[in-house]
PDB file of C-alpha atoms in Angstrom:
ATOM      1  CA  ARG H  14      94.700  86.188  97.798  1.00  0.00           C
ATOM      2  CA  TYR H  15      95.007  85.510  94.490  1.00  0.00           C
ATOM      3  CA  ARG H  16      91.375  83.846  94.684  1.00  0.00           C
ATOM      4  CA  HIS H  17      92.012  80.521  92.780  1.00  0.00           C
ATOM      5  CA  ALA H  18      87.949  79.092  92.521  1.00  0.00           C
ATOM      6  CA  VAL H  19      89.263  75.882  93.434  1.00  0.00           C
ATOM      7  CA  GLN H  20      92.000  76.857  96.504  1.00  0.00           C
ATOM      8  CA  LEU H  21      88.952  79.685  98.058  1.00  0.00           C
ATOM      9  CA  ARG H  22      86.176  76.550  97.673  1.00  0.00           C
ATOM     10  CA  ALA H  23      88.569  74.454 100.374  1.00  0.00           C
ATOM     11  CA  ALA H  24      89.347  77.008 102.391  1.00  0.00           C
ATOM     12  CA  LEU H  25      85.769  78.740 102.811  1.00  0.00           C
ATOM     13  CA  LEU H  26      84.387  73.654 103.195  1.00  0.00           C
ATOM     14  CA  ALA H  27      86.492  73.438 106.181  1.00  0.00           C
ATOM     15  CA  LEU H  28      85.772  76.869 108.083  1.00  0.00           C
ATOM     16  CA  ARG H  29      82.649  76.104 107.064  1.00  0.00           C
ATOM     17  CA  GLN H  30      82.482  72.558 108.681  1.00  0.00           C
ATOM     18  CA  ALA H  31      85.066  74.343 111.735  1.00  0.00           C
ATOM     19  CA  ALA H  32      81.802  75.930 112.625  1.00  0.00           C
ATOM     20  CA  GLU H  33      80.327  72.717 113.951  1.00  0.00           C
ATOM     21  CA  TYR H  34      82.830  72.489 116.543  1.00  0.00           C
ATOM     22  CA  PRO H  35      84.671  74.925 119.436  1.00  0.00           C
ATOM     23  CA  VAL H  36      87.766  75.359 116.997  1.00  0.00           C
ATOM     24  CA  SER H  37      85.150  77.632 115.320  1.00  0.00           C
ATOM     25  CA  ARG H  38      85.659  80.311 118.082  1.00  0.00           C
ATOM     26  CA  ARG H  39      88.827  81.174 118.089  1.00  0.00           C
ATOM     27  CA  ALA H  40      89.495  84.737 116.542  1.00  0.00           C
ATOM     28  CA  ASP H  41      92.262  83.514 114.183  1.00  0.00           C
ATOM     29  CA  VAL H  42      90.019  81.094 112.361  1.00  0.00           C
ATOM     30  CA  ARG H  43      86.795  83.280 112.699  1.00  0.00           C
ATOM     31  CA  LEU H  44      88.818  85.783 111.069  1.00  0.00           C
ATOM     32  CA  ALA H  45      90.180  83.736 107.980  1.00  0.00           C
ATOM     33  CA  ARG H  46      86.480  82.840 107.896  1.00  0.00           C
ATOM     34  CA  VAL H  47      85.219  85.984 107.498  1.00  0.00           C
ATOM     35  CA  ARG H  48      87.935  86.989 104.973  1.00  0.00           C
ATOM     36  CA  ALA H  49      87.544  83.757 102.875  1.00  0.00           C
ATOM     37  CA  GLU H  50      83.417  84.495 102.346  1.00  0.00           C
ATOM     38  CA  LEU H  51      84.203  88.233 101.124  1.00  0.00           C
ATOM     39  CA  ILE H  52      86.975  86.886  98.830  1.00  0.00           C
ATOM     40  CA  ALA H  53      83.716  84.360  97.816  1.00  0.00           C
ATOM     41  CA  GLY H  54      81.355  87.491  97.647  1.00  0.00           C
ATOM     42  CA  VAL H  55      79.727  86.339 100.719  1.00  0.00           C
ATOM     43  CA  PRO H  56      79.067  89.611 102.452  1.00  0.00           C
ATOM     44  CA  ASP H  57      76.298  88.583 104.651  1.00  0.00           C
ATOM     45  CA  SER H  58      77.436  85.585 106.072  1.00  0.00           C
ATOM     46  CA  ALA H  59      80.510  87.228 106.607  1.00  0.00           C
ATOM     47  CA  ALA H  60      79.262  90.258 108.718  1.00  0.00           C
ATOM     48  CA  SER H  61      77.565  87.541 110.456  1.00  0.00           C
ATOM     49  CA  VAL H  62      81.104  86.191 111.771  1.00  0.00           C
ATOM     50  CA  ALA H  63      82.418  89.471 111.717  1.00  0.00           C
ATOM     51  CA  ALA H  64      79.798  90.190 114.291  1.00  0.00           C
ATOM     52  CA  LEU H  65      80.275  87.070 116.494  1.00  0.00           C
ATOM     53  CA  LEU H  66      84.143  87.890 116.042  1.00  0.00           C
ATOM     54  CA  LEU H  67      83.931  91.544 118.132  1.00  0.00           C
ATOM     55  CA  ALA H  68      81.660  90.834 120.382  1.00  0.00           C
ATOM     56  CA  ALA H  69      84.147  88.201 122.097  1.00  0.00           C
ATOM     57  CA  ASN H  70      87.493  90.770 121.055  1.00  0.00           C
ATOM     58  CA  PRO H  71      85.866  94.097 121.318  1.00  0.00           C
ATOM     59  CA  ASP H  72      89.207  95.533 121.514  1.00  0.00           C
ATOM     60  CA  ASP H  73      90.724  93.508 118.656  1.00  0.00           C
ATOM     61  CA  PRO H  74      91.915  96.250 115.534  1.00  0.00           C
ATOM     62  CA  ALA H  75      91.936  92.962 113.489  1.00  0.00           C
ATOM     63  CA  ALA H  76      88.290  92.456 114.580  1.00  0.00           C
ATOM     64  CA  LEU H  77      87.148  95.931 114.241  1.00  0.00           C
ATOM     65  CA  ILE H  78      88.197  96.347 110.246  1.00  0.00           C
ATOM     66  CA  GLU H  79      86.489  93.302 109.551  1.00  0.00           C
ATOM     67  CA  ALA H  80      83.270  94.332 111.466  1.00  0.00           C
ATOM     68  CA  GLY H  81      83.950  97.721 109.632  1.00  0.00           C
ATOM     69  CA  ARG H  82      84.444  97.305 106.371  1.00  0.00           C
ATOM     70  CA  THR H  83      82.058  93.895 106.227  1.00  0.00           C
ATOM     71  CA  ALA H  84      79.363  96.756 106.986  1.00  0.00           C
ATOM     72  CA  LEU H  85      80.503  99.106 105.378  1.00  0.00           C
ATOM     73  CA  MET H  86      80.247  96.484 101.799  1.00  0.00           C
ATOM     74  CA  GLN H  87      76.606  96.379 103.046  1.00  0.00           C
ATOM     75  CA  HIS H  88      76.100 100.208 103.022  1.00  0.00           C
ATOM     76  CA  ASP H  89      75.671  99.929 106.416  1.00  0.00           C
ATOM     77  CA  ILE H  90      77.622 103.266 107.366  1.00  0.00           C
ATOM     78  CA  ARG H  91      77.142 102.922 110.551  1.00  0.00           C
ATOM     79  CA  GLY H  92      80.764 100.558 110.131  1.00  0.00           C
ATOM     80  CA  ALA H  93      82.555 103.275 110.330  1.00  0.00           C
ATOM     81  CA  ASP H  94      83.053 103.889 113.946  1.00  0.00           C
ATOM     82  CA  ALA H  95      84.103 100.079 114.058  1.00  0.00           C
ATOM     83  CA  TRP H  96      86.807 100.821 111.346  1.00  0.00           C
ATOM     84  CA  TYR H  97      87.802 104.096 112.851  1.00  0.00           C
ATOM     85  CA  ARG H  98      88.199 103.221 116.244  1.00  0.00           C
ATOM     86  CA  GLY H  99      90.522  99.970 114.839  1.00  0.00           C
ATOM     87  CA  ILE H 100      93.051 102.361 112.221  1.00  0.00           C
ATOM     88  CA  ALA H 101      93.355 103.918 116.245  1.00  0.00           C
ATOM     89  CA  LEU H 102      94.517 100.439 118.143  1.00  0.00           C
ATOM     90  CA  ALA H 103      96.274  99.262 115.089  1.00  0.00           C
ATOM     91  CA  ASP H 104      99.164  97.277 115.555  1.00  0.00           C
ATOM     92  CA  SER H 105     101.829  96.787 112.447  1.00  0.00           C
ATOM     93  CA  MET H 106     100.102  93.845 110.200  1.00  0.00           C
ATOM     94  CA  THR H 107      96.209  95.438 110.521  1.00  0.00           C
ATOM     95  CA  ALA H 108      97.804  99.000 109.767  1.00  0.00           C
ATOM     96  CA  ARG H 109      99.154  96.641 106.560  1.00  0.00           C
ATOM     97  CA  TYR H 110      95.245  96.095 106.038  1.00  0.00           C
ATOM     98  CA  TYR H 111      94.194  99.269 106.183  1.00  0.00           C
ATOM     99  CA  ARG H 112      97.134 100.768 104.410  1.00  0.00           C
ATOM    100  CA  ALA H 113      96.209  98.108 101.350  1.00  0.00           C
ATOM    101  CA  ASP H 114      92.531  99.324 101.552  1.00  0.00           C
ATOM    102  CA  LEU H 115      93.353 102.617 100.586  1.00  0.00           C
ATOM    103  CA  VAL H 116      96.348 102.990  99.080  1.00  0.00           C
ATOM    104  CA  LEU H 117      94.520 103.250  95.168  1.00  0.00           C
ATOM    105  CA  VAL H 118      92.578 106.321  96.595  1.00  0.00           C
ATOM    106  CA  LEU H 119      94.667 108.377  98.983  1.00  0.00           C
ATOM    107  CA  PRO H 120      97.666 110.216  97.457  1.00  0.00           C
ATOM    108  CA  ASP H 121     100.581 110.502  98.578  1.00  0.00           C
ATOM    109  CA  SER H 122     100.786 113.099 100.975  1.00  0.00           C
ATOM    110  CA  MET H 123      97.897 111.639 103.009  1.00  0.00           C
ATOM    111  CA  LEU H 124      99.931 108.220 102.687  1.00  0.00           C
ATOM    112  CA  ARG H 125     102.569 109.932 103.892  1.00  0.00           C
ATOM    113  CA  ARG H 126     101.486 110.851 106.421  1.00  0.00           C
ATOM    114  CA  PHE H 127      99.600 107.439 107.374  1.00  0.00           C
ATOM    115  CA  ASP H 128     102.744 106.051 107.413  1.00  0.00           C
ATOM    116  CA  ALA H 129     103.950 108.725 109.980  1.00  0.00           C
ATOM    117  CA  THR H 130     101.188 109.423 112.621  1.00  0.00           C
ATOM    118  CA  THR H 131     100.186 106.787 115.032  1.00  0.00           C
ATOM    119  CA  GLY H 132      96.814 106.344 116.870  1.00  0.00           C
ATOM    120  CA  GLU H 133      93.990 108.602 117.055  1.00  0.00           C
ATOM    121  CA  ALA H 134      96.343 110.681 114.898  1.00  0.00           C
ATOM    122  CA  ARG H 135      96.151 108.066 111.747  1.00  0.00           C
ATOM    123  CA  ALA H 136      92.411 108.183 112.312  1.00  0.00           C
ATOM    124  CA  GLY H 137      92.096 111.745 112.242  1.00  0.00           C
ATOM    125  CA  VAL H 138      94.366 111.911 108.988  1.00  0.00           C
ATOM    126  CA  LEU H 139      91.727 109.055 107.629  1.00  0.00           C
ATOM    127  CA  ARG H 140      88.627 111.398 109.059  1.00  0.00           C
ATOM    128  CA  ARG H 141      89.653 114.269 107.763  1.00  0.00           C
ATOM    129  CA  PHE H 142      90.329 112.901 103.856  1.00  0.00           C
ATOM    130  CA  PHE H 143      86.768 111.349 103.729  1.00  0.00           C
ATOM    131  CA  GLU H 144      85.211 114.210 105.482  1.00  0.00           C
ATOM    132  CA  VAL H 145      86.493 116.499 102.199  1.00  0.00           C
ATOM    133  CA  HIS H 146      83.121 117.226  99.873  1.00  0.00           C
ATOM    134  CA  ASP H 147      84.209 116.393  96.395  1.00  0.00           C
ATOM    135  CA  PRO H 148      81.713 118.745  94.169  1.00  0.00           C
ATOM    136  CA  GLY H 149      81.674 114.608  92.022  1.00  0.00           C
ATOM    137  CA  SER H 150      80.496 112.880  94.796  1.00  0.00           C
ATOM    138  CA  MET H 151      77.578 113.125  96.832  1.00  0.00           C
ATOM    139  CA  GLY H 152      76.576 111.892 100.486  1.00  0.00           C
ATOM    140  CA  THR H 153      78.313 112.018 103.765  1.00  0.00           C
ATOM    141  CA  ALA H 154      81.599 111.309 104.712  1.00  0.00           C
ATOM    142  CA  GLY H 155      80.150 107.792 105.932  1.00  0.00           C
ATOM    143  CA  GLU H 156      78.923 107.150 102.941  1.00  0.00           C
ATOM    144  CA  ARG H 157      81.637 107.896 101.305  1.00  0.00           C
ATOM    145  CA  LEU H 158      83.519 105.426 103.216  1.00  0.00           C
ATOM    146  CA  ALA H 159      81.052 102.859 101.974  1.00  0.00           C
ATOM    147  CA  GLU H 160      81.147 103.510  98.685  1.00  0.00           C
ATOM    148  CA  HIS H 161      85.101 103.315  98.189  1.00  0.00           C
ATOM    149  CA  TYR H 162      84.840 100.066 100.254  1.00  0.00           C
ATOM    150  CA  GLN H 163      81.841  98.879  96.939  1.00  0.00           C
ATOM    151  CA  ARG H 164      83.981  99.652  94.729  1.00  0.00           C
ATOM    152  CA  LEU H 165      87.477  98.280  96.488  1.00  0.00           C
ATOM    153  CA  ASP H 166      85.481  95.069  96.181  1.00  0.00           C
ATOM    154  CA  ARG H 167      84.079  95.304  92.907  1.00  0.00           C
ATOM    155  CA  ALA H 168      87.610  96.071  91.430  1.00  0.00           C
ATOM    156  CA  ARG H 169      89.250  93.397  93.406  1.00  0.00           C
ATOM    157  CA  ALA H 170      86.721  90.907  92.473  1.00  0.00           C
ATOM    158  CA  ASN H 171      86.366  91.422  88.705  1.00  0.00           C
ATOM    159  CA  PHE H 172      90.102  92.751  87.416  1.00  0.00           C
ATOM    160  CA  VAL H 173      92.634  91.090  89.704  1.00  0.00           C
ATOM    161  CA  ILE H 174      95.880  90.206  88.241  1.00  0.00           C
ATOM    162  CA  HIS H 175      96.237  86.049  88.861  1.00  0.00           C
ATOM    163  CA  GLY H 176      99.899  85.219  89.720  1.00  0.00           C
ATOM    164  CA  ASP H 177     101.516  81.490  89.979  1.00  0.00           C
ATOM    165  CA  VAL H 178     102.591  81.059  93.913  1.00  0.00           C
ATOM    166  CA  TYR H 179     104.166  77.806  94.262  1.00  0.00           C
ATOM    167  CA  CYS H 180     104.166  76.614  98.068  1.00  0.00           C
ATOM    168  CA  ALA H 181     104.429  73.464  97.978  1.00  0.00           C
ATOM    169  CA  ASP H 182     103.972  71.518 101.902  1.00  0.00           C
ATOM    170  CA  VAL H 183     104.260  75.210 103.196  1.00  0.00           C
ATOM    171  CA  ALA H 184     101.286  77.831 103.559  1.00  0.00           C
ATOM    172  CA  LEU H 185     102.802  81.708 102.260  1.00  0.00           C
ATOM    173  CA  PRO H 186     101.120  84.388 104.679  1.00  0.00           C
ATOM    174  CA  PHE H 187      99.282  86.955 103.383  1.00  0.00           C
ATOM    175  CA  LEU H 188     100.768  90.516 103.062  1.00  0.00           C
ATOM    176  CA  PRO H 189      98.643  93.097 101.611  1.00  0.00           C
ATOM    177  CA  THR H 190      99.990  95.260  98.902  1.00  0.00           C
ATOM    178  CA  GLY H 191      96.953  96.972  97.513  1.00  0.00           C
ATOM    179  CA  HIS H 192      98.725  96.337  93.871  1.00  0.00           C
ATOM    180  CA  GLU H 193      96.532  93.439  93.657  1.00  0.00           C
ATOM    181  CA  VAL H 194      94.493  94.687  90.235  1.00  0.00           C
ATOM    182  CA  ASP H 195      95.244  96.283  87.615  1.00  0.00           C
ATOM    183  CA  GLU H 196      94.169  99.820  85.742  1.00  0.00           C
ATOM    184  CA  ARG H 197      91.104  99.253  85.549  1.00  0.00           C
ATOM    185  CA  GLY H 198      90.811  98.400  89.448  1.00  0.00           C
ATOM    186  CA  LEU H 199      92.224 101.643  90.048  1.00  0.00           C
ATOM    187  CA  VAL H 200      90.073 103.736  88.156  1.00  0.00           C
ATOM    188  CA  TRP H 201      87.358 101.889  89.212  1.00  0.00           C
ATOM    189  CA  VAL H 202      87.763 102.822  92.773  1.00  0.00           C
ATOM    190  CA  LEU H 203      88.543 106.376  91.589  1.00  0.00           C
ATOM    191  CA  HIS H 204      85.530 106.708  89.380  1.00  0.00           C
ATOM    192  CA  GLY H 205      83.258 103.755  89.854  1.00  0.00           C
ATOM    193  CA  PRO H 206      80.925 102.358  87.426  1.00  0.00           C
ATOM    194  CA  PRO H 207      81.365 103.520  83.804  1.00  0.00           C
ATOM    195  CA  ALA H 208      78.469 104.518  82.052  1.00  0.00           C
ATOM    196  CA  ASN H 209      79.546 102.690  78.933  1.00  0.00           C
ATOM    197  CA  ARG H 210      82.253 100.403  78.057  1.00  0.00           C
ATOM    198  CA  THR H 211      83.288  98.354  75.140  1.00  0.00           C
ATOM    199  CA  TYR H 212      86.398  96.722  73.166  1.00  0.00           C
ATOM    200  CA  LEU H 213      88.012  96.512  69.204  1.00  0.00           C
ATOM    201  CA  ASN H 214      88.268  93.281  68.215  1.00  0.00           C
ATOM    202  CA  LEU H 215      91.261  93.185  65.564  1.00  0.00           C
ATOM    203  CA  THR H 216      93.051  89.828  64.308  1.00  0.00           C
ATOM    204  CA  GLY H 217      96.514  90.224  65.932  1.00  0.00           C
ATOM    205  CA  GLY H 218      95.788  93.026  68.302  1.00  0.00           C
ATOM    206  CA  PRO H 219      96.196  93.166  72.114  1.00  0.00           C
ATOM    207  CA  LYS H 220      92.917  92.934  74.173  1.00  0.00           C
ATOM    208  CA  ASN H 221      91.706  96.375  74.571  1.00  0.00           C
ATOM    209  CA  GLU H 222      88.473  98.429  76.721  1.00  0.00           C
ATOM    210  CA  SER H 223      87.141 102.390  76.152  1.00  0.00           C
ATOM    211  CA  TRP H 224      85.947 103.097  79.333  1.00  0.00           C
ATOM    212  CA  GLN H 225      83.082 106.090  78.986  1.00  0.00           C
ATOM    213  CA  TYR H 226      82.066 108.605  81.873  1.00  0.00           C
ATOM    214  CA  ARG H 227      79.753 111.901  81.583  1.00  0.00           C
ATOM    215  CA  ARG H 228      81.020 114.386  84.025  1.00  0.00           C
ATOM    216  CA  PRO H 229      77.655 117.006  85.502  1.00  0.00           C
ATOM    217  CA  ASP H 230      79.231 119.535  83.523  1.00  0.00           C
ATOM    218  CA  GLY H 231      78.336 117.673  79.811  1.00  0.00           C
ATOM    219  CA  SER H 232      81.920 116.915  79.484  1.00  0.00           C
ATOM    220  CA  GLU H 233      83.260 112.962  79.666  1.00  0.00           C
ATOM    221  CA  PHE H 234      86.109 111.383  80.390  1.00  0.00           C
ATOM    222  CA  LEU H 235      87.365 108.512  77.962  1.00  0.00           C
ATOM    223  CA  PHE H 236      89.657 105.988  79.398  1.00  0.00           C
ATOM    224  CA  HIS H 237      91.415 103.316  76.831  1.00  0.00           C
ATOM    225  CA  PHE H 238      93.317 100.200  77.944  1.00  0.00           C
ATOM    226  CA  VAL H 239      94.968  97.663  76.910  1.00  0.00           C
ATOM    227  CA  LYS H 240      96.529  94.613  77.839  1.00  0.00           C
ATOM    228  CA  ILE H 241      99.873  92.798  76.616  1.00  0.00           C
ATOM    229  CA  VAL H 242     101.272  91.293  79.480  1.00  0.00           C
ATOM    230  CA  ASP H 243      99.636  89.425  81.497  1.00  0.00           C
ATOM    231  CA  ARG H 244     101.343  89.983  85.157  1.00  0.00           C
ATOM    232  CA  ILE H 245     100.488  93.434  84.652  1.00  0.00           C
ATOM    233  CA  GLY H 246      97.363  93.190  83.848  1.00  0.00           C
ATOM    234  CA  TYR H 247      94.864  95.899  81.575  1.00  0.00           C
ATOM    235  CA  ARG H 248      96.938  99.498  81.263  1.00  0.00           C
TER     236      ARG H 248
END
């Protein structure tokens, strides 16, 4: 979750070595490896393990979301079918993973409907959201869902807010929140990569970045970010 390089490398090494043993066929081990491979930036490896996970557990919502989003991150829009089926079958914990992936892009009204519904009704809420064509975007609903996951993956890789975690010999459970990126990550998820990025290097001044987006009508968006407190990142 916190993308500490040493911890992630150790986890990946353990999970890859476990692939030689029968324990690797356990659903929880495969699920952990898929998530670790994704965080490490190896989506093709994650996708191959997710396919095995889904084949052995075709009605498991956790397997469905991982198979769906690993495919979508590689712009395979066929992953949308598994993704939507997963949300229709989702238990409370799997629904939290879906919510964490969507909290930066869904408006408050949609989030309330997401929280208030379950099953096919909840899947319908998300289908309608991604089927609405944004005049500034291109492509089908499946392509927009894939684009969302690619942007989200880049934001989580580059704009995560790092926090110190102290757990002694007790492993803390992962509770997805959706707020692990700073406001650069939010803008990236909503608008994609900027046309231009720069910063102003002033002695004694805070870290800063400026992003420019060009719009089809010839106008532009300008975002100026500043970092004063590490624990909240750039704002």
